Amino acid sequence: MKKVPVLEIFGPTIQGEGMVIGQKTMFVRTGGCDYRCSWCDSAFTWDGSQKPDLMQADEIVEKLEKQGGDVFNHVTISGGNPALHSGLAEVISLLQNKGIKTAVETQGTIWQDWMLEIDDVTISPKPPSSGMETNWNKLDMYMRELLNHSNNDLSLKVVIFDEDDLTYAATVHERYPEVDMFLQTGNDELETSDNSWLLSHLLEKYEWLVDKVLQSERLNEVKVLPQLHTLLWGNKQGV
């Protein structure tokens, strides 16, 4: 049984992003990422500032149940990029055996067969503002595998900071028109502890994004979201 590097297990809380926004869920945040996005709001997963615990699948599930008790039936696996870790297959299997649904978000760069078993899969390719470059061949493979071999709920999500990101999102949307697309405002103030100011700032960014999408002929089928957990709790970790 392969161990998984786990930085935090927390909840129950609500999912703040993507197609399951508002979903009551527990979180398992894994360490490590193959990307280094300039605006990453979870850089502690890969920058060495926090050290993960290596945990076996049964230990992860035991901690989820100890912390969440009887008030959850959904677990979100997050990162970093959780697709780095093949050991999550056993975690997902144990949760499924208990009737607990699972969700995951990844940029679509590293394939794991356990992706086919996840209930809610969000693929979040990174736009130009991240400083990363999309490998379209890998992303095409990812989408093809999920569309052809899985019955899970699949969506795309792109975080938007500027006009170039919007153009990128439109390209992604047109490349995979059969997949639901969510656009989300990005948090460009990761250090502030002034939650009232941050709330106002992010709502202004959300209004800007909504206005831009309403004017776009290429984005008629997308859904536009705020980053809900940031509106509620600011930059606090573990909520």
Tab-separated table of C-alpha atoms in Angstrom, residues 32-222:
chain	number	residue	atom	x	y	z
A	32	GLY	CA	3.495	18.361	-4.158
A	33	CYS	CA	2.769	19.906	-7.540
A	34	ASP	CA	4.334	19.740	-10.986
A	35	TYR	CA	3.378	23.403	-11.556
A	36	ARG	CA	4.551	26.621	-9.905
A	37	CYS	CA	1.720	29.044	-10.672
A	38	SER	CA	2.586	32.659	-9.950
A	39	TRP	CA	-0.690	33.284	-8.091
A	40	CYS	CA	-1.057	29.889	-6.375
A	41	ASP	CA	-3.116	30.212	-3.205
A	42	SER	CA	-1.767	26.894	-1.914
A	43	ALA	CA	1.954	27.370	-2.542
A	44	PHE	CA	2.643	25.764	0.849
A	45	THR	CA	1.865	22.448	-0.842
A	46	TRP	CA	5.030	22.650	-2.941
A	47	ASP	CA	7.345	25.433	-1.694
A	48	GLY	CA	8.716	23.555	1.319
A	49	SER	CA	7.202	25.890	3.911
A	50	GLN	CA	5.036	23.065	5.310
A	51	LYS	CA	5.945	19.390	5.581
A	52	PRO	CA	3.434	16.643	4.757
A	53	ASP	CA	2.782	13.510	6.780
A	54	LEU	CA	3.103	10.241	4.882
A	55	MET	CA	-0.159	8.419	5.551
A	56	GLN	CA	-1.641	5.104	4.515
A	57	ALA	CA	-5.133	5.006	3.035
A	58	ASP	CA	-6.762	3.595	6.160
A	59	GLU	CA	-5.114	6.279	8.279
A	60	ILE	CA	-6.509	8.994	6.025
A	61	VAL	CA	-10.021	7.582	6.162
A	62	GLU	CA	-9.782	7.079	9.926
A	63	LYS	CA	-8.799	10.722	10.412
A	64	LEU	CA	-11.610	11.894	8.134
A	65	GLU	CA	-14.127	9.936	10.187
A	66	LYS	CA	-12.666	11.064	13.501
A	67	GLN	CA	-12.825	14.706	12.481
A	68	GLY	CA	-16.019	14.665	10.420
A	69	GLY	CA	-18.040	12.189	12.448
A	70	ASP	CA	-21.454	11.494	10.981
A	71	VAL	CA	-21.946	14.903	9.373
A	72	PHE	CA	-20.364	14.325	5.949
A	73	ASN	CA	-20.681	12.029	2.936
A	74	HIS	CA	-18.418	13.853	0.455
A	75	VAL	CA	-14.620	14.217	0.370
A	76	THR	CA	-12.627	16.595	-1.828
A	77	ILE	CA	-9.058	15.586	-2.672
A	78	SER	CA	-6.992	18.685	-3.297
A	79	GLY	CA	-3.426	19.919	-3.577
A	80	GLY	CA	-1.046	20.930	-5.083
A	81	ASN	CA	-1.742	18.383	-7.728
A	82	PRO	CA	-3.221	15.228	-6.172
A	83	ALA	CA	-2.701	13.389	-9.466
A	84	LEU	CA	0.937	12.950	-8.444
A	85	HIS	CA	-0.090	10.223	-5.990
A	86	SER	CA	-1.089	6.727	-7.096
A	87	GLY	CA	-1.730	5.787	-3.456
A	88	LEU	CA	-4.987	7.755	-3.535
A	89	ALA	CA	-6.592	4.845	-5.387
A	90	GLU	CA	-6.941	2.955	-2.103
A	91	VAL	CA	-8.336	6.018	-0.326
A	92	ILE	CA	-11.012	6.415	-2.989
A	93	SER	CA	-11.887	2.720	-2.837
A	94	LEU	CA	-12.259	2.776	0.963
A	95	LEU	CA	-14.475	5.856	0.793
A	96	GLN	CA	-16.640	4.346	-1.934
A	97	ASN	CA	-17.130	1.215	0.166
A	98	LYS	CA	-18.527	3.465	2.891
A	99	GLY	CA	-20.884	5.239	0.475
A	100	ILE	CA	-18.882	8.472	0.549
A	101	LYS	CA	-18.579	10.449	-2.694
A	102	THR	CA	-15.314	11.997	-3.853
A	103	ALA	CA	-14.191	15.024	-5.835
A	104	VAL	CA	-10.823	16.090	-7.242
A	105	GLU	CA	-9.286	19.013	-9.093
A	106	THR	CA	-6.182	18.770	-11.266
A	107	GLN	CA	-4.631	20.701	-14.140
A	108	GLY	CA	-4.698	17.636	-16.393
A	109	THR	CA	-0.975	16.949	-16.715
A	110	ILE	CA	-0.428	13.618	-14.915
A	111	TRP	CA	-2.797	10.716	-15.441
A	112	GLN	CA	-3.883	8.270	-12.741
A	113	ASP	CA	-6.390	5.493	-13.396
A	114	TRP	CA	-8.195	6.341	-10.161
A	115	MET	CA	-9.455	9.478	-11.946
A	116	LEU	CA	-12.059	7.214	-13.546
A	117	GLU	CA	-13.472	6.341	-10.111
A	118	ILE	CA	-13.923	9.882	-8.777
A	119	ASP	CA	-17.515	11.160	-8.664
A	120	ASP	CA	-16.757	14.834	-9.450
A	121	VAL	CA	-13.708	15.629	-11.584
A	122	THR	CA	-12.656	19.205	-12.280
A	123	ILE	CA	-9.916	19.810	-14.834
A	124	SER	CA	-8.385	23.248	-14.313
A	125	PRO	CA	-5.806	24.114	-16.987
A	126	LYS	CA	-3.770	27.156	-16.051
A	127	PRO	CA	-4.061	30.406	-18.019
A	128	PRO	CA	-1.211	32.740	-19.091
A	129	SER	CA	-1.251	34.724	-15.825
A	130	SER	CA	-0.037	31.596	-14.001
A	131	GLY	CA	3.287	31.632	-15.860
A	132	MET	CA	2.685	28.019	-16.900
A	133	GLU	CA	2.300	26.695	-20.449
A	134	THR	CA	-0.436	24.205	-21.316
A	135	ASN	CA	0.612	20.905	-22.864
A	136	TRP	CA	-2.353	20.457	-25.170
A	137	ASN	CA	-1.469	16.870	-26.063
A	138	LYS	CA	-1.583	15.849	-22.406
A	139	LEU	CA	-4.785	17.773	-21.811
A	140	ASP	CA	-6.400	16.207	-24.883
A	141	MET	CA	-5.482	12.745	-23.577
A	142	TYR	CA	-6.916	13.560	-20.164
A	143	MET	CA	-10.210	14.757	-21.550
A	144	ARG	CA	-10.450	11.836	-23.963
A	145	GLU	CA	-9.933	9.284	-21.181
A	146	LEU	CA	-12.518	10.883	-18.922
A	147	LEU	CA	-15.092	11.379	-21.662
A	148	ASN	CA	-14.733	7.879	-23.108
A	149	HIS	CA	-14.147	5.701	-20.053
A	150	SER	CA	-15.862	7.316	-17.079
A	151	ASN	CA	-19.401	7.978	-15.912
A	152	ASN	CA	-18.338	10.664	-13.450
A	153	ASP	CA	-19.354	14.311	-13.496
A	154	LEU	CA	-16.706	16.197	-15.461
A	155	SER	CA	-16.115	19.916	-15.794
A	156	LEU	CA	-13.491	22.448	-16.787
A	157	LYS	CA	-12.539	25.438	-14.660
A	158	VAL	CA	-10.262	28.341	-15.534
A	159	VAL	CA	-9.212	31.010	-13.036
A	160	ILE	CA	-9.348	34.486	-14.581
A	161	PHE	CA	-7.111	37.429	-13.713
A	162	ASP	CA	-6.998	39.436	-16.954
A	163	GLU	CA	-8.017	39.693	-20.609
A	164	ASP	CA	-5.382	37.196	-21.768
A	165	ASP	CA	-6.822	34.631	-19.360
A	166	LEU	CA	-10.285	35.209	-20.845
A	167	THR	CA	-8.967	34.587	-24.350
A	168	TYR	CA	-7.294	31.401	-23.116
A	169	ALA	CA	-10.530	30.264	-21.447
A	170	ALA	CA	-12.431	30.758	-24.683
A	171	THR	CA	-9.868	28.596	-26.498
A	172	VAL	CA	-10.298	25.823	-23.911
A	173	HIS	CA	-14.079	26.108	-24.113
A	174	GLU	CA	-14.042	25.798	-27.901
A	175	ARG	CA	-11.629	22.864	-27.778
A	176	TYR	CA	-13.921	20.852	-25.472
A	177	PRO	CA	-17.430	22.235	-26.147
A	178	GLU	CA	-19.165	19.150	-24.763
A	179	VAL	CA	-17.774	19.746	-21.250
A	180	ASP	CA	-19.313	22.225	-18.805
A	181	MET	CA	-17.024	25.234	-18.300
A	182	PHE	CA	-16.740	27.348	-15.161
A	183	LEU	CA	-14.844	30.632	-14.968
A	184	GLN	CA	-13.738	31.882	-11.587
A	185	THR	CA	-12.253	35.084	-10.269
A	186	GLY	CA	-8.676	34.805	-9.029
A	187	ASN	CA	-7.405	36.093	-5.698
A	188	ASP	CA	-4.486	38.473	-6.317
A	189	GLU	CA	-4.177	39.543	-2.656
A	190	LEU	CA	-2.958	36.413	-0.897
A	191	GLU	CA	-1.167	38.149	1.978
A	192	THR	CA	-3.829	40.477	3.335
A	193	SER	CA	-5.614	39.686	6.593
A	194	ASP	CA	-8.148	42.489	6.115
A	195	ASN	CA	-11.140	40.350	5.215
A	196	SER	CA	-13.551	43.258	4.779
A	197	TRP	CA	-11.291	44.934	2.241
A	198	LEU	CA	-10.600	41.615	0.480
A	199	LEU	CA	-14.319	40.889	0.208
A	200	SER	CA	-14.944	44.236	-1.481
A	201	HIS	CA	-11.935	43.799	-3.762
A	202	LEU	CA	-12.929	40.305	-4.904
A	203	LEU	CA	-16.538	41.320	-5.523
A	204	GLU	CA	-15.267	44.113	-7.784
A	205	LYS	CA	-13.180	41.539	-9.677
A	206	TYR	CA	-16.215	39.268	-9.918
A	207	GLU	CA	-18.311	42.089	-11.356
A	208	TRP	CA	-15.565	42.795	-13.913
A	209	LEU	CA	-15.492	39.125	-14.939
A	210	VAL	CA	-19.275	38.918	-15.248
A	211	ASP	CA	-19.335	42.036	-17.434
A	212	LYS	CA	-16.603	40.651	-19.705
A	213	VAL	CA	-18.353	37.309	-20.165
A	214	LEU	CA	-21.659	39.024	-20.934
A	215	GLN	CA	-19.945	40.844	-23.807
A	216	SER	CA	-18.180	37.767	-25.213
A	217	GLU	CA	-19.515	35.877	-28.231
A	218	ARG	CA	-17.135	32.990	-27.443
A	219	LEU	CA	-18.330	32.367	-23.885
A	220	ASN	CA	-22.079	31.962	-24.220
A	221	GLU	CA	-22.252	28.612	-22.411
A	222	VAL	CA	-19.973	29.221	-19.429
